[in-house]
mmCIF file of C-alpha atoms in Angstrom:
data_model
loop_
_atom_site.group_PDB
_atom_site.id
_atom_site.type_symbol
_atom_site.label_atom_id
_atom_site.label_comp_id
_atom_site.label_asym_id
_atom_site.label_seq_id
_atom_site.Cartn_x
_atom_site.Cartn_y
_atom_site.Cartn_z
ATOM 1 C CA MET A 229 46.432 97.095 64.886
ATOM 2 C CA THR A 230 48.333 98.265 68.283
ATOM 3 C CA LEU A 231 51.673 96.835 68.914
ATOM 4 C CA LYS A 232 51.884 95.295 71.858
ATOM 5 C CA ARG A 233 53.646 91.981 72.460
ATOM 6 C CA ILE A 234 56.781 91.221 70.800
ATOM 7 C CA LEU A 235 59.061 88.177 70.957
ATOM 8 C CA TYR A 236 62.867 88.983 70.415
ATOM 9 C CA ALA A 237 65.461 85.892 69.683
ATOM 10 C CA GLU A 238 68.418 86.678 70.852
ATOM 11 C CA ASP A 239 71.655 84.792 71.944
ATOM 12 C CA GLU A 240 73.495 87.166 73.316
ATOM 13 C CA PRO A 241 72.967 88.341 77.487
ATOM 14 C CA ASP A 242 74.230 91.670 76.967
ATOM 15 C CA ILE A 243 71.800 92.446 73.920
ATOM 16 C CA GLN A 244 69.026 90.721 75.822
ATOM 17 C CA ALA A 245 69.260 92.672 78.969
ATOM 18 C CA VAL A 246 69.390 95.885 76.852
ATOM 19 C CA ALA A 247 66.411 95.255 74.596
ATOM 20 C CA LYS A 248 63.938 93.981 76.580
ATOM 21 C CA LEU A 249 64.641 97.312 78.973
ATOM 22 C CA ALA A 250 64.547 99.060 75.824
ATOM 23 C CA LEU A 251 61.342 97.837 74.490
ATOM 24 C CA GLU A 252 59.423 97.861 78.041
ATOM 25 C CA MET A 253 60.361 100.945 79.318
ATOM 26 C CA LEU A 254 60.830 103.662 75.890
ATOM 27 C CA GLY A 255 57.950 101.199 73.718
ATOM 28 C CA GLY A 256 55.652 100.236 76.601
ATOM 29 C CA PHE A 257 55.457 96.758 74.981
ATOM 30 C CA GLN A 258 55.606 93.452 76.141
ATOM 31 C CA VAL A 259 58.627 91.558 75.535
ATOM 32 C CA LEU A 260 59.397 88.021 75.690
ATOM 33 C CA ILE A 261 63.019 86.919 75.069
ATOM 34 C CA CYS A 262 64.044 83.321 73.547
ATOM 35 C CA ASN A 263 68.201 82.341 73.603
ATOM 36 C CA THR A 264 67.211 80.578 70.198
ATOM 37 C CA GLY A 265 65.196 80.264 67.753
ATOM 38 C CA ILE A 266 64.347 76.801 68.353
ATOM 39 C CA GLU A 267 62.491 78.601 71.679
ATOM 40 C CA ALA A 268 61.154 80.961 69.701
ATOM 41 C CA LEU A 269 58.988 78.176 67.857
ATOM 42 C CA GLU A 270 58.486 76.579 70.934
ATOM 43 C CA LYS A 271 56.800 79.333 72.708
ATOM 44 C CA VAL A 272 55.579 81.911 69.837
ATOM 45 C CA GLN A 273 51.933 80.457 70.184
ATOM 46 C CA ASP A 274 51.293 80.639 73.588
ATOM 47 C CA PHE A 275 52.956 84.240 73.803
ATOM 48 C CA ALA A 276 50.803 85.138 70.345
ATOM 49 C CA PRO A 277 52.984 87.879 69.407
ATOM 50 C CA ASP A 278 51.995 91.041 67.326
ATOM 51 C CA LEU A 279 55.679 91.033 66.180
ATOM 52 C CA ILE A 280 58.569 88.701 66.164
ATOM 53 C CA LEU A 281 62.469 90.355 66.345
ATOM 54 C CA LEU A 282 64.889 87.870 65.136
ATOM 55 C CA ASP A 283 68.872 87.982 65.601
ATOM 56 C CA VAL A 284 69.901 86.834 61.724
ATOM 57 C CA MET A 285 73.201 84.652 63.465
ATOM 58 C CA MET A 286 72.157 82.134 66.424
ATOM 59 C CA PRO A 287 73.269 78.912 67.276
ATOM 60 C CA GLY A 288 70.957 75.666 66.111
ATOM 61 C CA ILE A 289 68.890 77.306 63.510
ATOM 62 C CA ASP A 290 69.502 80.999 62.287
ATOM 63 C CA GLY A 291 66.750 83.461 62.032
ATOM 64 C CA PRO A 292 66.280 82.992 58.570
ATOM 65 C CA THR A 293 65.813 79.380 58.474
ATOM 66 C CA THR A 294 63.216 80.460 62.265
ATOM 67 C CA LEU A 295 61.185 82.625 59.798
ATOM 68 C CA LEU A 296 60.544 80.036 57.869
ATOM 69 C CA ARG A 297 59.502 77.433 59.726
ATOM 70 C CA LEU A 298 57.468 80.100 61.194
ATOM 71 C CA ARG A 299 55.843 81.174 57.572
ATOM 72 C CA ALA A 300 55.038 77.424 57.133
ATOM 73 C CA ASP A 301 52.624 76.872 59.922
ATOM 74 C CA PRO A 302 49.253 78.333 59.451
ATOM 75 C CA ALA A 303 49.130 78.846 63.160
ATOM 76 C CA THR A 304 52.448 81.792 63.004
ATOM 77 C CA ALA A 305 52.510 82.411 59.789
ATOM 78 C CA GLY A 306 50.919 85.685 59.833
ATOM 79 C CA ILE A 307 53.194 87.043 62.394
ATOM 80 C CA PRO A 308 55.164 90.247 61.125
ATOM 81 C CA VAL A 309 58.585 89.652 61.366
ATOM 82 C CA ILE A 310 61.952 92.264 61.519
ATOM 83 C CA PHE A 311 65.347 90.674 61.436
ATOM 84 C CA LEU A 312 68.461 92.402 63.914
ATOM 85 C CA THR A 313 71.923 91.943 61.827
ATOM 86 C CA ALA A 314 75.132 92.952 62.339
ATOM 87 C CA LYS A 315 75.644 92.603 58.384
ATOM 88 C CA VAL A 316 73.537 94.802 56.967
ATOM 89 C CA GLN A 317 74.524 94.666 53.108
ATOM 90 C CA PRO A 318 71.256 95.555 50.423
ATOM 91 C CA SER A 319 71.838 92.499 48.912
ATOM 92 C CA GLU A 320 71.092 90.834 52.334
ATOM 93 C CA VAL A 321 68.084 93.641 53.178
ATOM 94 C CA LEU A 322 66.944 92.425 49.808
ATOM 95 C CA GLN A 323 66.810 88.830 50.542
ATOM 96 C CA TYR A 324 64.921 88.920 53.691
ATOM 97 C CA GLN A 325 62.202 91.514 52.369
ATOM 98 C CA SER A 326 61.848 88.790 49.306
ATOM 99 C CA MET A 327 61.397 86.028 52.504
ATOM 100 C CA GLY A 328 58.640 88.357 53.649
ATOM 101 C CA ALA A 329 60.860 90.188 56.654
ATOM 102 C CA LEU A 330 59.139 93.613 57.447
ATOM 103 C CA ASP A 331 62.528 94.806 57.349
ATOM 104 C CA VAL A 332 66.012 94.444 58.677
ATOM 105 C CA ILE A 333 67.450 96.413 61.831
ATOM 106 C CA ALA A 334 71.427 97.018 61.600
ATOM 107 C CA LYS A 335 73.369 96.102 65.105
ATOM 108 C CA PRO A 336 74.808 97.142 67.074
ATOM 109 C CA PHE A 337 71.720 99.087 67.728
ATOM 110 C CA ASP A 338 71.302 101.991 69.674
ATOM 111 C CA PRO A 339 69.220 101.159 73.180
ATOM 112 C CA MET A 340 67.850 104.342 73.441
ATOM 113 C CA GLY A 341 66.378 104.286 69.456
ATOM 114 C CA LEU A 342 65.031 101.142 69.657
ATOM 115 C CA ALA A 343 61.612 101.267 70.766
ATOM 116 C CA ALA A 344 61.332 103.652 68.252
ATOM 117 C CA GLU A 345 62.338 102.308 65.514
ATOM 118 C CA VAL A 346 60.403 99.349 65.677
ATOM 119 C CA LYS A 347 57.533 101.213 66.315
ATOM 120 C CA LYS A 348 58.475 103.044 62.667
ATOM 121 C CA ILE A 349 58.538 100.134 60.818
ATOM 122 C CA TRP A 350 55.414 98.988 62.144
ATOM 123 C CA GLY A 351 53.826 102.028 61.208
ATOM 124 C CA ARG A 352 55.014 102.084 57.867
ATOM 125 C CA ASN A 353 53.250 98.579 57.421
ATOM 126 C CA HIS A 354 50.035 99.132 59.922
ATOM 127 C CA ALA A 355 49.478 102.861 58.553
ATOM 128 C CA MET B 229 60.747 106.458 81.005
ATOM 129 C CA SER B 230 63.310 107.597 79.240
ATOM 130 C CA ASP B 231 65.682 109.086 81.852
ATOM 131 C CA ASP B 232 64.674 106.028 84.184
ATOM 132 C CA PHE B 233 65.746 104.013 80.873
ATOM 133 C CA SER B 234 69.490 105.924 80.700
ATOM 134 C CA ALA B 235 69.512 105.572 84.651
ATOM 135 C CA LEU B 236 69.444 101.404 84.074
ATOM 136 C CA LEU B 237 71.212 101.755 80.987
ATOM 137 C CA ALA B 238 74.379 103.418 82.436
ATOM 138 C CA HIS B 239 74.720 101.163 85.002
ATOM 139 C CA MET B 240 75.001 98.382 82.652
ATOM 140 C CA GLN B 241 77.225 100.277 81.205
ATOM 141 C CA ALA B 242 79.241 100.154 83.781
ATOM 142 C CA ASP B 243 78.233 96.633 84.404
ATOM 143 C CA PHE B 244 79.603 95.868 81.163
ATOM 144 C CA LEU B 245 83.073 97.341 81.679
ATOM 145 C CA ASP B 246 83.766 96.380 84.837
ATOM 146 C CA GLU B 247 83.495 92.649 83.848
ATOM 147 C CA PHE B 248 85.217 94.003 80.521
ATOM 148 C CA PRO B 249 88.919 92.600 82.167
ATOM 149 C CA GLU B 250 87.234 89.225 83.082
ATOM 150 C CA ARG B 251 85.916 88.717 79.475
ATOM 151 C CA CYS B 252 89.667 89.443 78.193
ATOM 152 C CA ASN B 253 90.710 87.228 80.049
ATOM 153 C CA ARG B 254 88.667 84.794 79.040
ATOM 154 C CA LEU B 255 89.603 85.775 75.050
ATOM 155 C CA GLU B 256 93.512 85.012 75.904
ATOM 156 C CA GLU B 257 92.869 81.839 77.573
ATOM 157 C CA GLY B 258 90.576 81.101 74.403
ATOM 158 C CA VAL B 259 93.656 81.769 72.272
ATOM 159 C CA MET B 260 96.332 79.747 73.813
ATOM 160 C CA ALA B 261 93.323 76.904 73.843
ATOM 161 C CA LEU B 262 92.938 77.270 70.260
ATOM 162 C CA GLU B 263 97.121 77.285 70.069
ATOM 163 C CA GLN B 264 97.319 73.500 72.042
ATOM 164 C CA GLN B 265 94.457 72.931 69.022
ATOM 165 C CA GLU B 266 91.887 71.692 72.423
ATOM 166 C CA ALA B 267 88.492 70.697 70.792
ATOM 167 C CA ASP B 268 85.894 73.362 70.417
ATOM 168 C CA ALA B 269 88.642 76.423 70.746
ATOM 169 C CA PHE B 270 87.842 77.798 67.688
ATOM 170 C CA ASP B 271 84.188 78.036 68.240
ATOM 171 C CA GLU B 272 84.453 79.076 71.790
ATOM 172 C CA LEU B 273 87.031 81.801 71.005
ATOM 173 C CA TYR B 274 85.132 83.583 68.070
ATOM 174 C CA ARG B 275 81.314 83.169 69.972
ATOM 175 C CA GLN B 276 83.687 84.986 72.205
ATOM 176 C CA ILE B 277 84.698 87.778 69.907
ATOM 177 C CA HIS B 278 81.856 87.805 68.117
ATOM 178 C CA SER B 279 79.467 88.418 71.700
ATOM 179 C CA LEU B 280 81.750 91.857 73.141
ATOM 180 C CA LYS B 281 81.265 92.777 69.493
ATOM 181 C CA GLY B 282 77.782 93.165 69.526
ATOM 182 C CA ALA B 283 77.694 94.642 72.794
ATOM 183 C CA GLY B 284 80.586 97.358 72.855
ATOM 184 C CA GLY B 285 78.750 99.231 70.494
ATOM 185 C CA MET B 286 75.556 98.901 71.908
ATOM 186 C CA PHE B 287 77.756 100.066 75.322
ATOM 187 C CA GLY B 288 78.623 102.593 73.516
ATOM 188 C CA VAL B 289 82.517 101.941 72.864
ATOM 189 C CA PRO B 290 81.909 101.266 69.223
ATOM 190 C CA VAL B 291 86.389 100.622 69.106
ATOM 191 C CA ILE B 292 85.271 97.622 70.471
ATOM 192 C CA THR B 293 83.468 96.482 67.785
ATOM 193 C CA THR B 294 85.624 97.620 65.765
ATOM 194 C CA ILE B 295 88.502 95.576 67.188
ATOM 195 C CA CYS B 296 86.554 92.429 67.542
ATOM 196 C CA HIS B 297 84.911 92.265 63.787
ATOM 197 C CA GLN B 298 88.964 91.963 62.528
ATOM 198 C CA PHE B 299 90.332 89.982 65.522
ATOM 199 C CA GLU B 300 87.035 87.516 64.174
ATOM 200 C CA SER B 301 88.572 87.264 60.663
ATOM 201 C CA PHE B 302 91.669 87.371 61.735
ATOM 202 C CA ILE B 303 91.065 83.842 63.889
ATOM 203 C CA SER B 304 89.066 82.502 60.931
ATOM 204 C CA GLU B 305 91.889 83.188 58.454
ATOM 205 C CA ALA B 306 93.763 81.266 60.610
ATOM 206 C CA ARG B 307 92.391 78.948 62.330
ATOM 207 C CA HIS B 308 94.179 76.037 60.441
ATOM 208 C CA GLY B 309 97.719 77.197 60.910
ATOM 209 C CA PHE B 310 97.694 78.565 64.437
ATOM 210 C CA ASP B 311 100.710 78.964 64.966
ATOM 211 C CA ARG B 312 102.566 80.830 68.030
ATOM 212 C CA LYS B 313 103.063 82.835 65.283
ATOM 213 C CA ALA B 314 99.321 83.842 64.762
ATOM 214 C CA CYS B 315 99.146 82.682 68.515
ATOM 215 C CA ASP B 316 100.651 86.113 69.427
ATOM 216 C CA SER B 317 98.688 88.039 67.066
ATOM 217 C CA ALA B 318 95.796 86.403 68.445
ATOM 218 C CA LEU B 319 97.133 88.007 71.820
ATOM 219 C CA ARG B 320 97.932 91.769 70.518
ATOM 220 C CA TYR B 321 94.238 91.940 69.558
ATOM 221 C CA VAL B 322 93.142 90.946 72.729
ATOM 222 C CA ASP B 323 95.877 93.445 74.471
ATOM 223 C CA LEU B 324 93.707 95.943 72.354
ATOM 224 C CA LEU B 325 90.711 95.318 73.126
ATOM 225 C CA ARG B 326 92.284 95.233 77.152
ATOM 226 C CA LYS B 327 93.419 98.870 76.516
ATOM 227 C CA SER B 328 89.683 100.236 75.028
ATOM 228 C CA GLY B 329 88.428 99.130 77.670
ATOM 229 C CA VAL B 330 90.862 101.934 79.726
ATOM 230 C CA ASP B 331 91.245 104.513 77.668
ATOM 231 C CA ARG B 332 88.520 105.794 75.684
ATOM 232 C CA ASP B 333 88.706 109.593 75.015
ATOM 233 C CA ALA B 334 88.909 109.719 70.938
ATOM 234 C CA SER B 335 93.137 110.523 71.392
ATOM 235 C CA ALA B 336 93.616 107.593 72.900
ATOM 236 C CA VAL B 337 90.882 105.679 70.514
ATOM 237 C CA ALA B 338 92.645 106.936 67.520
ATOM 238 C CA VAL B 339 96.186 105.102 68.471
ATOM 239 C CA ILE B 340 94.039 101.952 69.187
ATOM 240 C CA GLU B 341 93.243 102.536 65.750
ATOM 241 C CA GLU B 342 96.525 102.919 64.563
ATOM 242 C CA GLU B 343 98.198 100.496 66.657
ATOM 243 C CA LEU B 344 94.731 97.829 65.675
ATOM 244 C CA GLU B 345 95.737 98.760 61.594
ATOM 245 C CA LYS B 346 99.608 97.645 62.652
ATOM 246 C CA LEU B 347 98.393 94.723 63.989
ATOM 247 C CA ARG B 348 96.454 93.801 60.172
ATOM 248 C CA THR B 349 98.944 94.509 58.162
ATOM 249 C CA SER B 350 101.660 92.342 60.035
ATOM 250 C CA SER B 351 99.067 89.970 60.963
ATOM 251 C CA LEU B 352 99.099 89.443 57.013
ATOM 252 C CA SER B 353 102.419 88.383 57.077
ATOM 253 C CA GLY B 354 103.025 90.702 53.974
ATOM 254 C CA ARG B 355 100.208 89.137 51.793
ATOM 255 C CA ALA B 356 98.985 92.404 50.082
ATOM 256 C CA SER B 357 95.109 92.655 50.125
ATOM 257 C CA VAL B 358 92.876 91.853 46.842
ATOM 258 C CA LEU B 359 89.708 93.165 46.748
ATOM 259 C CA LEU B 360 87.930 91.236 43.939
ATOM 260 C CA VAL B 361 84.368 92.107 42.707
ATOM 261 C CA GLU B 362 82.779 90.149 39.253
ATOM 262 C CA PRO B 363 79.364 88.988 39.472
ATOM 263 C CA SER B 364 80.254 86.186 37.337
ATOM 264 C CA ALA B 365 81.093 82.781 38.947
ATOM 265 C CA ALA B 366 82.923 81.512 36.703
ATOM 266 C CA MET B 367 85.403 84.586 36.531
ATOM 267 C CA ARG B 368 85.548 84.733 39.798
ATOM 268 C CA GLN B 369 86.893 81.419 39.466
ATOM 269 C CA LEU B 370 89.747 82.047 37.053
ATOM 270 C CA TYR B 371 90.878 85.051 39.363
ATOM 271 C CA GLN B 372 90.952 82.156 42.209
ATOM 272 C CA GLN B 373 93.362 80.618 40.143
ATOM 273 C CA ILE B 374 95.425 83.382 38.782
ATOM 274 C CA PHE B 375 95.948 84.808 42.062
ATOM 275 C CA SER B 376 96.218 81.430 43.842
ATOM 276 C CA ALA B 377 100.108 81.668 43.098
ATOM 277 C CA GLN B 378 99.616 85.004 44.249
ATOM 278 C CA PRO B 379 100.973 85.917 48.129
ATOM 279 C CA VAL B 380 97.624 87.653 48.916
ATOM 280 C CA ARG B 381 94.713 87.363 50.662
ATOM 281 C CA LEU B 382 91.730 87.304 48.381
ATOM 282 C CA VAL B 383 88.357 89.451 49.585
ATOM 283 C CA THR B 384 85.508 88.148 46.976
ATOM 284 C CA LEU B 385 82.408 90.011 46.499
ATOM 285 C CA GLU B 386 79.435 89.882 43.967
ATOM 286 C CA SER B 387 78.063 93.614 44.013
ATOM 287 C CA GLY B 388 79.103 97.376 43.621
ATOM 288 C CA LEU B 389 77.133 98.299 47.171
ATOM 289 C CA ALA B 390 78.461 95.490 48.566
ATOM 290 C CA ALA B 391 82.946 96.277 47.666
ATOM 291 C CA LEU B 392 81.895 100.287 48.567
ATOM 292 C CA GLU B 393 80.619 99.045 52.118
ATOM 293 C CA ARG B 394 83.873 96.636 52.291
ATOM 294 C CA MET B 395 86.154 99.389 51.301
ATOM 295 C CA LEU B 396 84.927 102.383 53.611
ATOM 296 C CA HIS B 397 86.056 100.211 56.447
ATOM 297 C CA GLU B 398 88.338 97.570 55.551
ATOM 298 C CA HIS B 399 92.215 98.625 53.814
ATOM 299 C CA PHE B 400 93.180 97.000 50.358
ATOM 300 C CA ASP B 401 96.127 97.110 48.329
ATOM 301 C CA LEU B 402 94.529 96.707 45.134
ATOM 302 C CA MET B 403 91.127 96.147 43.531
ATOM 303 C CA LEU B 404 90.228 93.901 40.831
ATOM 304 C CA ALA B 405 86.579 94.751 39.247
ATOM 305 C CA SER B 406 84.483 93.689 36.454
ATOM 306 C CA ARG B 407 83.119 97.660 35.443
ATOM 307 C CA GLU B 408 79.441 96.097 34.886
ATOM 308 C CA LEU B 409 78.216 95.255 38.433
ATOM 309 C CA PRO B 410 74.806 94.933 40.090
ATOM 310 C CA ASP B 411 73.794 97.659 42.670
ATOM 311 C CA LEU B 412 76.365 100.091 41.579
ATOM 312 C CA ASN B 413 78.455 99.984 38.625
ATOM 313 C CA ALA B 414 82.639 99.912 39.017
ATOM 314 C CA THR B 415 83.000 103.408 37.603
ATOM 315 C CA ALA B 416 80.185 104.896 40.531
ATOM 316 C CA LEU B 417 82.351 102.429 43.014
ATOM 317 C CA VAL B 418 85.308 103.600 42.080
ATOM 318 C CA ALA B 419 84.299 107.449 42.558
ATOM 319 C CA ALA B 420 82.712 107.009 45.638
ATOM 320 C CA VAL B 421 85.960 105.316 47.122
ATOM 321 C CA ARG B 422 88.291 108.558 45.471
ATOM 322 C CA GLU B 423 85.481 110.962 46.357
ATOM 323 C CA SER B 424 84.770 109.139 50.432
ATOM 324 C CA GLY B 425 88.649 110.462 51.800
ATOM 325 C CA CYS B 426 88.601 106.641 53.084
ATOM 326 C CA ARG B 427 92.319 104.904 53.811
ATOM 327 C CA ASN B 428 91.050 103.762 50.444
ATOM 328 C CA SER B 429 90.887 106.604 48.591
ATOM 329 C CA ASP B 430 94.148 106.313 47.036
ATOM 330 C CA ILE B 431 93.858 102.130 45.620
ATOM 331 C CA PRO B 432 94.887 100.840 42.303
ATOM 332 C CA VAL B 433 91.991 99.564 40.164
ATOM 333 C CA ILE B 434 91.555 96.928 37.667
ATOM 334 C CA LEU B 435 88.758 97.385 35.537
ATOM 335 C CA VAL B 436 88.077 94.244 33.418
ATOM 336 C CA SER B 437 84.916 95.084 30.521
ATOM 337 C CA SER B 438 84.435 93.947 27.008
ATOM 338 C CA ASN B 439 83.237 97.512 26.453
ATOM 339 C CA LYS B 440 85.591 99.635 25.353
ATOM 340 C CA ALA B 441 84.333 103.191 25.771
ATOM 341 C CA ALA B 442 87.275 105.049 27.669
ATOM 342 C CA VAL B 443 86.766 105.996 31.801
ATOM 343 C CA PRO B 444 86.762 109.396 33.046
ATOM 344 C CA ALA B 445 90.564 110.274 34.035
ATOM 345 C CA TYR B 446 89.472 111.899 37.030
ATOM 346 C CA LEU B 447 88.112 108.066 38.463
ATOM 347 C CA ARG B 448 92.619 107.308 38.070
ATOM 348 C CA ILE B 449 91.785 103.445 36.201
ATOM 349 C CA THR B 450 95.413 101.810 36.684
ATOM 350 C CA ALA B 451 94.336 99.901 34.130
ATOM 351 C CA LEU B 452 91.466 98.822 32.223
ATOM 352 C CA VAL B 453 91.318 95.013 30.959
ATOM 353 C CA PRO B 454 89.930 94.006 27.909
ATOM 354 C CA ARG B 455 87.306 90.560 28.811
ATOM 355 C CA ASP B 456 88.832 89.121 25.360
ATOM 356 C CA THR B 457 91.643 86.352 25.502
ATOM 357 C CA ASN B 458 94.350 87.699 26.319
ATOM 358 C CA LEU B 459 92.213 88.484 29.582
ATOM 359 C CA ALA B 460 94.005 86.228 32.557
ATOM 360 C CA ALA B 461 97.648 86.844 31.283
ATOM 361 C CA ASN B 462 96.898 91.009 31.417
ATOM 362 C CA ILE B 463 95.653 89.996 34.928
ATOM 363 C CA SER B 464 98.467 88.078 35.711
ATOM 364 C CA ARG B 465 100.795 91.023 34.984
ATOM 365 C CA TYR B 466 99.247 94.271 35.971
ATOM 366 C CA ALA B 467 98.835 92.254 39.242
ATOM 367 C CA ALA B 468 102.091 91.078 39.684
ATOM 368 C CA GLU B 469 103.389 94.907 38.850
ATOM 369 C CA LEU B 470 101.151 96.609 41.233
ATOM 370 C CA LEU B 471 101.327 94.089 43.750
ATOM 371 C CA ALA B 472 105.427 93.966 43.864
ATOM 372 C CA ARG B 473 104.732 98.065 44.703
ATOM 373 C CA CYS B 474 102.657 97.245 47.614
ATOM 374 C CA SER B 475 104.930 94.459 49.046
ATOM 375 C CA PRO B 476 107.027 95.176 52.535
ATOM 376 C CA TYR B 477 109.737 95.867 50.392
ATOM 377 C CA TYR B 478 107.853 98.739 48.786
ATOM 378 C CA ARG B 479 105.622 99.432 52.030
ATOM 379 C CA LYS B 480 106.698 102.760 54.424
#
């Protein structure tokens, strides 16, 4: 399966802008940015992404809670998720993987390398 | 495409740096609001610092992320007693941020990091920083009780790897660890810290264990305390001795 459409839930405007451009221009993906986990849950079915990127710390419901809600709905339960977090601790990575996340990308990420990192994680899981 | 993106990114970085002084002004207003105990002042200030922390690294100014990381911890610890002194310290963090947006060559960054370390020490107001690494909740509670009488800032972690990661980034005056830890046991943790050349490579270490086997000398363990009925008394005694050495009177 080819990766085309990415939904990214992130509350920081600076990071939203850079990530959207990086994923579109360097990865060739179609990207929908959502400001909150709630907005992601509202828009996920219409946008039908191949992959969801979730910031861990967001106001309202955080990334892990958003993942649990995605998993609870049969229509969205199968969409792969990658977390982005500033606090990458081994125990945290294991916890997110046990929740079903593909992987965790550390913040701050390198804008030039973000699309390649997403592709690498996707390729590892969809070989 | 990559060149186009690089050009756009450079443009966004320039915009970020143009707006940075204004964002520092807003942080300053946020600090004053917190001192005035305005409603939601803490949440708003925290959000602003957190936002800069993410943006700084992404836009190629990692020292902004380093300052914001420490600034965030500082206001979190000081929030319930945010007096004039805390306000002054917070404003010094804002000043450091201002400098970091202007002077970005390596020597200027080194000066900023040095000032950041001084600020960390002074905002502890003479309190020592103790890292406690203990997987058992009951033991953590016991140690917290022991240290509650001491003027220390206690950071508690449960695994060896988490402790190693923290020690590489943040200075501590004393580590108290259980010899057996998840991920990475305490002897491996201490070996890694000693080898790393980080600011903690000479840190005094108290190891607690029911395992009486000797620890290799090169690990320079200050005290190996058995897990027996004298545990609490022994920890109190060693901690008091070691902390006296790093109190402001002994600090260079």
